[in-house]
Short mmCIF file of C-alpha atoms in Angstrom, two decimals:
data_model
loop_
_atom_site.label_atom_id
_atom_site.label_comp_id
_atom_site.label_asym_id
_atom_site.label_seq_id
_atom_site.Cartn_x
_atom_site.Cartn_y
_atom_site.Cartn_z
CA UNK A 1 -24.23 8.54 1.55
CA UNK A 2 -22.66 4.86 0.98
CA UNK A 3 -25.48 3.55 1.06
CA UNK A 4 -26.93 5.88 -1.70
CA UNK A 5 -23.99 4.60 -3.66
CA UNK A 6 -24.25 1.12 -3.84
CA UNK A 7 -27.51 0.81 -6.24
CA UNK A 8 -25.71 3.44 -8.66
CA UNK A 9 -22.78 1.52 -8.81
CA UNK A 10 -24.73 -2.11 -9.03
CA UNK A 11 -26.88 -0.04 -11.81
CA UNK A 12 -24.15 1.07 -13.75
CA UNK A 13 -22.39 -2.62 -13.43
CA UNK A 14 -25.29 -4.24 -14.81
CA UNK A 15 -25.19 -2.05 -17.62
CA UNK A 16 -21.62 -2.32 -18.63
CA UNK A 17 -20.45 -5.24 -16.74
CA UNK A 18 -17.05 -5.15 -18.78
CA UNK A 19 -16.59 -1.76 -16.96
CA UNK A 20 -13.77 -1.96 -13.88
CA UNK A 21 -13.87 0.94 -10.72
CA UNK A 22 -11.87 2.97 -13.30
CA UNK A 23 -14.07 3.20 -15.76
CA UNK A 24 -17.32 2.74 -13.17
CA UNK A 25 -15.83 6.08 -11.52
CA UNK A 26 -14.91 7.86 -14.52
CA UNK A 27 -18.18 7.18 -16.03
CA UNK A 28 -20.24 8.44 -12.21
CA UNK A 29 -17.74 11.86 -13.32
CA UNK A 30 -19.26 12.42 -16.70
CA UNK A 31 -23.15 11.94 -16.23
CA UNK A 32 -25.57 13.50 -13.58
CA UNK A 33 -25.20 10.66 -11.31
CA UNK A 34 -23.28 10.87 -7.98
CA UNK A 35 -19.80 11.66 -8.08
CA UNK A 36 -17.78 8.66 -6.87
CA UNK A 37 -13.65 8.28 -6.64
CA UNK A 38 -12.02 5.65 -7.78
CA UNK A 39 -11.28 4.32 -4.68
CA UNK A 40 -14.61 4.39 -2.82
CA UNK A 41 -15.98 2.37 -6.30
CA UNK A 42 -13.32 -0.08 -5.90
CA UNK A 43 -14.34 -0.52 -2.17
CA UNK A 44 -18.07 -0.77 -2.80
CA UNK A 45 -17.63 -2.99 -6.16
CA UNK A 46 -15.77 -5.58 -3.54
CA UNK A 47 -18.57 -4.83 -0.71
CA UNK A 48 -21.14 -5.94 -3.90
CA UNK A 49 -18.85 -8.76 -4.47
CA UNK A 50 -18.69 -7.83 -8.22
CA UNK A 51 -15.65 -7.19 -10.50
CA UNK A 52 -15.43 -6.32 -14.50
CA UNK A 53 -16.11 -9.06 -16.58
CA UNK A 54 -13.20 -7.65 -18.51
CA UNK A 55 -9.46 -9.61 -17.54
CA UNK A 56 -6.35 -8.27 -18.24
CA UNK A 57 -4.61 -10.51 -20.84
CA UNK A 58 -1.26 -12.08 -19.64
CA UNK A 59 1.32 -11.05 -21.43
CA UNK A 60 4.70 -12.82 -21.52
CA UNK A 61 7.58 -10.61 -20.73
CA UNK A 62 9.94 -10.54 -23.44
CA UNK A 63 13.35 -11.99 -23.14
CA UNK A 64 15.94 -9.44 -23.83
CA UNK A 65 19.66 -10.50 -23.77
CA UNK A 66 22.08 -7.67 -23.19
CA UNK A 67 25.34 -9.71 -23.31
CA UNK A 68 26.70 -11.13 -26.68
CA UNK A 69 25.22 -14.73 -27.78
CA UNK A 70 27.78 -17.18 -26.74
CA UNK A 71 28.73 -20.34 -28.53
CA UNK A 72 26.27 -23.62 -28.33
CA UNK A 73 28.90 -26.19 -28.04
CA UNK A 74 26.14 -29.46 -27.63
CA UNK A 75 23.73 -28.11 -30.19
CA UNK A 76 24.99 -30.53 -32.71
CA UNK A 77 26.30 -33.73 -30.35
CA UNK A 78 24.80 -36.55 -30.52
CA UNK A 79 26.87 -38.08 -27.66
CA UNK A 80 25.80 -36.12 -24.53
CA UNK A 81 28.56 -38.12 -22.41
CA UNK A 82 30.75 -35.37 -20.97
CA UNK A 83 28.16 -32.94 -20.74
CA UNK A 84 26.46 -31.46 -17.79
CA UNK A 85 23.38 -29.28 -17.81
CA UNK A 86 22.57 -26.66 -15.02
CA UNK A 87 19.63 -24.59 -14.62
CA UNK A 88 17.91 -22.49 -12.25
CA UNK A 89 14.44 -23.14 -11.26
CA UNK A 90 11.78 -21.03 -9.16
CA UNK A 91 10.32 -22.88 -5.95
CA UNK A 92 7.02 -20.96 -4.33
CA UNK A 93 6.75 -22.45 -0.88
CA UNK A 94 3.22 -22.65 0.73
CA UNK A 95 3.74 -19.24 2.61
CA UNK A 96 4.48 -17.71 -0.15
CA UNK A 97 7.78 -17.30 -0.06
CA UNK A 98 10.18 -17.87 -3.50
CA UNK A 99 13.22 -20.06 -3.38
CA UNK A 100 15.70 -20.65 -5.78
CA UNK A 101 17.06 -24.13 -6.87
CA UNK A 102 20.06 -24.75 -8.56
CA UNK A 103 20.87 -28.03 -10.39
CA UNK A 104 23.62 -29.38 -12.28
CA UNK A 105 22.55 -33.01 -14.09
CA UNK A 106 23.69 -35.18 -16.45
CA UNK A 107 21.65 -35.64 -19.48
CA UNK A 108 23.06 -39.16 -20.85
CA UNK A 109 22.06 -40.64 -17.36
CA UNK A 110 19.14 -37.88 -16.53
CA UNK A 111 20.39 -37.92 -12.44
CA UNK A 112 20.95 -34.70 -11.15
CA UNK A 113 24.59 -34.89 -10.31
CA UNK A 114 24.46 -31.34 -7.75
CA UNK A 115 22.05 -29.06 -6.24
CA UNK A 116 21.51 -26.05 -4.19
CA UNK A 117 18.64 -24.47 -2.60
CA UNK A 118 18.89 -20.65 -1.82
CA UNK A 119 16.82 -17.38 -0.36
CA UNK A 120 18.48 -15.61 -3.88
CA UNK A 121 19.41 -16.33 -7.40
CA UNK A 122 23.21 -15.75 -7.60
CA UNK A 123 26.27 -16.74 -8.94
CA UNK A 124 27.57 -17.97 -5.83
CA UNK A 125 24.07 -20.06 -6.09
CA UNK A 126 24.72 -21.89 -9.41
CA UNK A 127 28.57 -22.24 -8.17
CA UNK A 128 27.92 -24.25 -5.00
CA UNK A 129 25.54 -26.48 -7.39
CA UNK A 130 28.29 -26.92 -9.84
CA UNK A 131 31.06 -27.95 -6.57
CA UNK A 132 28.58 -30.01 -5.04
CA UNK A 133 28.80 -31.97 -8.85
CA UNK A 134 32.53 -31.80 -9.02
CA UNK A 135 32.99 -33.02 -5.42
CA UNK A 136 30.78 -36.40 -5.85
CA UNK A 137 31.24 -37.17 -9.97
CA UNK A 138 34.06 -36.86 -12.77
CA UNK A 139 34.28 -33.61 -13.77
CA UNK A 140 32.86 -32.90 -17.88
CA UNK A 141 34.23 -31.99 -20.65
CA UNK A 142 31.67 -29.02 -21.15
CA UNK A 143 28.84 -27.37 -18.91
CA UNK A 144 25.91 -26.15 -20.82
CA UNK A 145 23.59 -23.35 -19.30
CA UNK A 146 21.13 -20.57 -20.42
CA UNK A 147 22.52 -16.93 -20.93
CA UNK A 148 21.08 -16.07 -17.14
CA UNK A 149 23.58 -13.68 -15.52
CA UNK A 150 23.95 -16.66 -12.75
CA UNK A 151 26.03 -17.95 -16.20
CA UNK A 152 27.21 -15.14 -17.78
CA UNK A 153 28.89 -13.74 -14.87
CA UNK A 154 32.78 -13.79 -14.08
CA UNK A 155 32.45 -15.89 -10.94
CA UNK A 156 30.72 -18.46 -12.84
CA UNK A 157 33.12 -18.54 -15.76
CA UNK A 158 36.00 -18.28 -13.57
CA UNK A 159 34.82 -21.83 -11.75
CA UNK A 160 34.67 -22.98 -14.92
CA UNK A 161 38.25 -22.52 -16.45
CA UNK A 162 40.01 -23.60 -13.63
CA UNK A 163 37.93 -27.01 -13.80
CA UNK A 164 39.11 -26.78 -17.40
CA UNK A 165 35.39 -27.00 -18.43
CA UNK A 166 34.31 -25.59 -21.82
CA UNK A 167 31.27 -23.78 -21.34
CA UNK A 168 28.25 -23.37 -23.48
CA UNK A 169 25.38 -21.52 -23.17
CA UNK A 170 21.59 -21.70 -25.28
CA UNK A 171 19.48 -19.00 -25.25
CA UNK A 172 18.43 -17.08 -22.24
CA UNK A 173 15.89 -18.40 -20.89
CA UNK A 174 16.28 -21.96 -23.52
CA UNK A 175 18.31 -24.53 -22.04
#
């Protein structure tokens, strides 16, 4: 029986090779050819070592910001001394594994001043980063961040005021 099913499904391929197992199958339901399920196509297909020509496009997720846009205090400085910059960045280790890591860095000098490495992107994350800073440097007059919820969040802006740091924020997502 497979093996009946593997020149229909080559046949059928070569004739619309921008057709996937869904449309392969659904095509095997509506003619006089064998019936075959999607998931026995999809299983031959990758015995045949073929696959649609067809890729689905990528398509960026779209930001969406569900807490009020908060003032850009650096936007128009042109002296970045007294500013500090943190940010969140996404590490994929060779076993495939994410980690998160959190920096804090000064962009008059460029040298990251504070950093922490984590299994999870929290607050407590980007607030260890932010000590780390404050333990080793003088502490800014402002820390600027994106609008991630790391940021937004009451822990966060809690370390902040009792620094007596003014915090600004870009656009999710745009720091």
């Amino acid at each position: 029986m497979k093996r009946d099913l593997k020149p229909y499904i080559l046949d059928v391929w070569k004739t619309f090779k921008f057709y996937g197992y869904r449309r392969i199958a659904a095509y095997s339901q509506q003619t006089d050819g064998p019936k075959v399920s999607e998931y026995m196509t999809l299983k031959l297909m990758h015995e045949l070592g073929i696959k649609s020509r067809m890729q689905k496009r990528y398509r960026k997720p779209k930001t969406v910001v569900t807490v009020d846009q908060k003032p850009n205090l650096i936007r128009h400085l042109h002296d970045l001394s007294g500013v500090w910059q943190t940010d969140i960045t996404y590490i994929q280790l060779t076993n495939h594994r994410w980690v998160y890591l959190a920096t804090v860095l000064d962009p008059e000098k460029r040298k990251v001043l504070g950093y922490k490495i984590g299994d999870t992107m929290t607050a407590e994350l980007a607030k260890s980063a932010l000590q780390m800073a404050l333990d080793k440097h003088r502490k800014p007059l402002i820390i600027h961040s994106d609008m991630g919820s790391q940021y937004t969040s009451a822990e966060f802006n809690i370390k902040c005021q009792n620094y007596g740091l003014k915090h600004s924020y870009s656009l999710k997502g745009h720091p």
